[in-house]
């Protein structure tokens, strides 16, 4: 094989190697970009799931607080009703006691 042919083959092989290297670099950059996009998609999905979970827990807590509030109000109303009933029952006793003390003071 003549020198020019060998030189042409070497130059052809070098160009082919450069093309292979360039393709590999392009493919590497493309894979990196795809991986970065996939990572961003995963982060965004995780953020959305976290936001949904936060909203769900917030709503559950609100419902629990509302239920507890209603229980407290109901309990307070029942206690108030009992106190009012006790006060009504003792009203006659109290009036009688006050009248007796008044009469004692008047006659003293």
Backbone as a ProteinNet text record, in pm:
[ID]
protein_1_A
[PRIMARY]
XXXXXXXXXXXXXXXXXXXXXXXXXXXXXXXXXXXXXXXXXXXXXXXXXXXXXXXXXXXXXXXXXXXXXXXXXXXXXXXXXXXXXXXXXXXXXXXXXXXXXXXXXXXX
[TERTIARY]
86	0	91.1	52.3	132.5	109.3	209.3	201.4	79.6	44.3	-73.6	-199.8	-208.5	-326.7	-329.1	-216.8	-206.6	-241.3	-189.5	-217.7	-366.3	-426.4	-571	-650.3	-609.2	-680.3	-665	-548.4	-525	-609.9	-611.6	-691.5	-840.5	-882	-1021.5	-1056.7	-965.6	-988.1	-992.4	-907.2	-907.8	-1039.4	-1087.4	-1216.6	-1330	-1325.9	-1428	-1421.4	-1301.2	-1285.6	-1338.1	-1309.4	-1359.7	-1512.5	-1569.9	-1716.5	-1774.8	-1709.9	-1756.9	-1748.8	-1637.5	-1620.3	-1726.1	-1749.2	-1847.6	-1988.9	-2021.8	-2151.7	-2165.9	-2059.1	-2061.4	-2082.8	-2015.7	-2034.8	-2178.7	-2231.7	-2370.2	-2467.1	-2443	-2530	-2520.3	-2396.2	-2376	-2452.6	-2442	-2512.2	-2663.4	-2708.4	-2851.7	-2899	-2821.6	-2858.5	-2856.6	-2757.9	-2751.6	-2874.9	-2910.5	-3028.7	-3155.1	-3166.5	-3282.3	-3285.9	-3169.3	-3162.9	-3199.6	-3151	-3185.8	-3335.3	-3393.9	-3537.9	-3616.8	-3571.5	-3638.6	-3630.1	-3512.6	-3496	-3588.3	-3597.9	-3688.1	-3833.5	-3870.1	-4006.3	-4035	-3936.5	-3953	-3967.3	-3883.9	-3893.7	-4030.1	-4075.9	-4206	-4319.1	-4311.8	-4413.9	-4411	-4290.9	-4277.4	-4334.3	-4307.4	-4363.2	-4516.2	-4570.4	-4716.5	-4776.2	-4711.3	-4759.7	-4751.7	-4643.2	-4627.3	-4734.3	-4761.8	-4866.7	-5003.3	-5030.2	-5157.9	-5170	-5061.2	-5062.2	-5080.7	-5013.8	-5028.1	-5173	-5232.5	-5371.5	-5465.4	-5439.4	-5523.2	-5511.4	-5388.5	-5368.9	-5429.2	-5416	-5474.3	-5626.1	-5688.2	-5833.4	-5875.3	-5799.6	-5830.1	-5818.4	-5714.5	-5695.9	-5810	-5849.9	-5961.1	-6090.2	-6115.1	-6235.4	-6229.5	-6111.3	-6094.2	-6115.6	-6061.1	-6078.1	-6224.7	-6291.7	-6433.6	-6516.4	-6484.9	-6557.5	-6532.8	-6407.6	-6373.7	-6442.5	-6444.9	-6511.4	-6659.7	-6723.5	-6865.2	-6887	-6797.6	-6807.9	-6796.1	-6700.1	-6680.6	-6803.6	-6855.1	-6974.5	-7093.7	-7111.9	-7222.6	-7207.6	-7085.8	-7060.5	-7087	-7042.8	-7065	-7213.2	-7288	-7433	-7501.5	-7459.1	-7519.1	-7486.5	-7361.6	-7321.7	-7398.9	-7413.2	-7489	-7634	-7694	-7832	-7843.4	-7744.1	-7746.4	-7733.9	-7643	-7626.3	-7752.5	-7815.7	-7940.4	-8049	-8056.5	-8156.4	-8129.6	-8002.4	-7967.9	-8000.7	-7972.7	-8002.3	-8152.4	-8231.7	-8378.7	-8427.6	-8368.5	-8409.1	-8374.9	-8267.1	-8223.6	-8278.7	-8348.9	-8399.7	-8496.5	-8587.8	-8684.4	-8613	-8513.1	-8436.9	-8365.1	-8310.2	-8235.7	-8328.5	-8442.8	-8539.5	-8583.5	-8613.7	-8658.1	-8548.8	-8424.1	-8311.4	-8297.4	-8305.7	-8291.3	-8404.9	-8526	-8640.4	-8621.4	-8578.6	-8556.5	-8451.8	-8342	-8238.5	-8290.8	-8369.2	-8428.1	-8518.2	-8600.6	-8692.4	-8614.4	-8510.5	-8428.5	-8367.2	-8321.1	-8258.9	-8361.6	-8479.1	-8583.2	-8625	-8635.4	-8679.8	-8564.5	-8448.2	-8335.1	-8317
-115.6	0	122.5	214.7	334.7	428.2	510.1	604.9	694.2	751	835.4	759.6	635	555.7	531.4	500.2	477.2	605.3	715.6	844.6	876.7	849.9	872.8	784	659.3	567.9	613.4	659.5	708.5	832.4	923.8	1045.2	1010.3	914.2	868.7	807.7	727	665	771.8	873.5	982.6	1059.9	1087.7	1158.2	1073.4	945	853.4	851.4	849.4	850.6	981.2	1092.7	1222.4	1225.3	1168.1	1163.2	1077.5	965.4	877.2	949.2	1017.7	1092	1202.3	1274.8	1383.1	1328.2	1216.7	1152.8	1110.6	1056.3	1013.2	1134	1246.4	1367.2	1416.3	1417.7	1461.2	1371	1240	1144.1	1162	1185.1	1207.7	1331	1440.1	1563.4	1543.2	1466.9	1439.3	1357	1256.4	1173.4	1254.9	1341.3	1427.9	1517.4	1577.1	1663.6	1584.6	1463	1378.8	1344.8	1312	1278.2	1399.3	1516.8	1637.9	1665.9	1647.1	1668.9	1567.3	1442.9	1339.5	1370.6	1416.6	1453.6	1569.2	1667.7	1781.4	1734.6	1643.2	1588.5	1516.1	1440.3	1367.3	1465.9	1571.3	1672.3	1740.8	1775.1	1842.2	1750.8	1625.1	1528.9	1514.5	1509.2	1498.2	1622.2	1741.7	1865.4	1862.4	1818.6	1811.9	1714.1	1598.2	1499.6	1555.2	1624.6	1684.2	1790.6	1871.4	1973.7	1908.7	1802.3	1731.5	1671.5	1610	1549.1	1656	1768.8	1878.5	1928	1944.9	1991.3	1889.4	1761.8	1656.3	1656	1663.4	1663.9	1788.6	1901.3	2025.6	2011.6	1954.8	1937.5	1840	1731.1	1635.7	1702.4	1782.4	1852.2	1950.5	2022.1	2116.5	2043.6	1930.3	1852.6	1803.6	1759	1711.5	1825.4	1941	2057.7	2099	2099.4	2135	2037	1907.4	1806.3	1826.5	1851.5	1874.3	2000.7	2103.2	2228.4	2203.7	2127.2	2095.7	2016.7	1922	1845	1936.8	2029.3	2122.4	2211.5	2262.6	2347.8	2270.2	2147.5	2064.6	2038.4	2003.5	1977.7	2103.2	2219.9	2346.2	2378.6	2353.2	2378.8	2287.8	2161.7	2067.8	2110.2	2151.5	2195.5	2321.8	2415	2537.1	2503.4	2411.1	2370.7	2310.6	2229.7	2169.9	2277.4	2372.6	2479.8	2564.7	2592.5	2668.9	2592.5	2460.8	2379.2	2378.7	2365.4	2367.3	2503.3	2609.1	2743.6	2761.4	2713.2	2723.7	2644.8	2525.9	2443.1	2512.8	2584.4	2647.5	2788.3	2838.3	2974.5	2990.1	2895.4	2905.2	2902	2814.2	2807	2939.8	2996.5	3121.4	3234.7	3242.2	3347.4	3331	3208.9	3181.9	3221.1	3189.1	3222.7	3374.6	3444	3589.3	3652.7	3603.8	3658.9	3635.5	3513.5	3484.2	3579.2	3599.6	3689.1	3833.1	3872	4007.7	4025	3924.7	3932.3	3934.5	3854.5	3852.2	3991.5	4055.6	4187.4	4293.4	4278.2	4375.1	4361.8	4242.6	4219.8	4224.5	4239.4	4238.3	4368.8
0	0	0	-80.4	-95.1	21.2	45	155.8	148.5	35.9	32.5	73	33.9	70.2	221	277.7	422.4	495.7	445.7	508.3	499.4	384.1	368.7	464.6	477.1	567.9	713.2	747.9	885.3	910.3	813.6	829.4	834.5	753	756.2	891.5	944.7	1075.9	1184.6	1174	1272.1	1266.2	1141.1	1127.5	1185.7	1158	1210.5	1363.6	1418.9	1564.4	1622.9	1556.8	1603.8	1600.6	1493.4	1483.3	1594.7	1622.1	1729.4	1863.6	1885	2010.9	2019.5	1910.5	1909.1	1933.5	1870	1892.7	2037.9	2094.2	2234.9	2326.8	2295.5	2375.4	2365	2242.2	2222.5	2298.1	2288.5	2357.2	2508.9	2556.4	2699.8	2745.9	2672.2	2707.6	2703.1	2604.1	2593.7	2713.4	2751.4	2866.8	2996.3	3007.9	3126	3131.3	3017.1	3012	3046.3	2992.9	3024.4	3173.1	3229.5	3372.1	3457.9	3418.4	3493.9	3485	3367.8	3352.5	3434.9	3431.4	3509.9	3659.3	3702.1	3843	3879	3791.1	3816	3821.5	3731.1	3731.9	3863.3	3910.3	4037	4152.5	4153.6	4260.3	4257.5	4138.2	4125.8	4173.1	4134.6	4178.3	4330.7	4387.7	4533.2	4601.5	4543.6	4599.8	4595.5	4483.6	4471.2	4570.1	4584.6	4681.3	4823.3	4854	4987.6	5010.3	4908.9	4922	4942.5	4867.3	4882.7	5021.9	5068.1	5201.5	5308.8	5292.4	5387.6	5390.4	5273.7	5267	5330.8	5304.8	5362.7	5514.7	5565.4	5711.1	5774.2	5705.6	5756	5765.9	5662.8	5663.6	5773.5	5790.4	5896.8	6033.9	6051.5	6179.1	6202.1	6096.9	6109.5	6149.6	6086.1	6120	6263.6	6305.5	6442.4	6542.1	6511.6	6598.9	6604.5	6489.3	6486.8	6569.6	6558.3	6635.7	6784.7	6821.8	6962.4	7013.8	6930.6	6967.4	6994.9	6906.3	6925.3	7054.1	7081.8	7206.5	7328	7322.7	7434.9	7451.7	7340.8	7348.7	7403.9	7356.3	7404.2	7552.6	7595.5	7736.3	7819.5	7768.6	7838.6	7850.4	7744.3	7749.4	7850.9	7853.9	7950.3	8093.1	8116.6	8249.8	8289.9	8193.6	8220.7	8257.1	8181.7	8210.3	8350.3	8389.6	8522.8	8630.5	8608.5	8706.1	8717.7	8605.1	8607.6	8683.2	8661	8730.6	8880.8	8918.1	9059.9	9120.9	9046.6	9097.8	9115.7	9021.2	9034.3	9156.4	9177.2	9290.8	9423	9428	9551.4	9566.3	9464.7	9471.5	9588.8	9602.9	9713	9848.5	9861.1	9985.2	10012.2	9909.9	9923.8	9963.7	9897.2	9930.5	10074.6	10113.4	10250.4	10350.2	10321.1	10407.8	10419.9	10307.6	10309.2	10389.6	10369.6	10443.1	10593	10631.2	10773.2	10832.6	10760.5	10810.3	10820.1	10724	10726	10847.3	10868.2	10980.7	11111.4	11123.7	11243.4	11267.8	11164.9	11177.6	11214.9	11155.2	11185.9	11332.6	11382.4	11520.9	11619.5	11578.3	11670.3	11742.4
[MASK]
++++++++++++++++++++++++++++++++++++++++++++++++++++++++++++++++++++++++++++++++++++++++++++++++++++++++++++

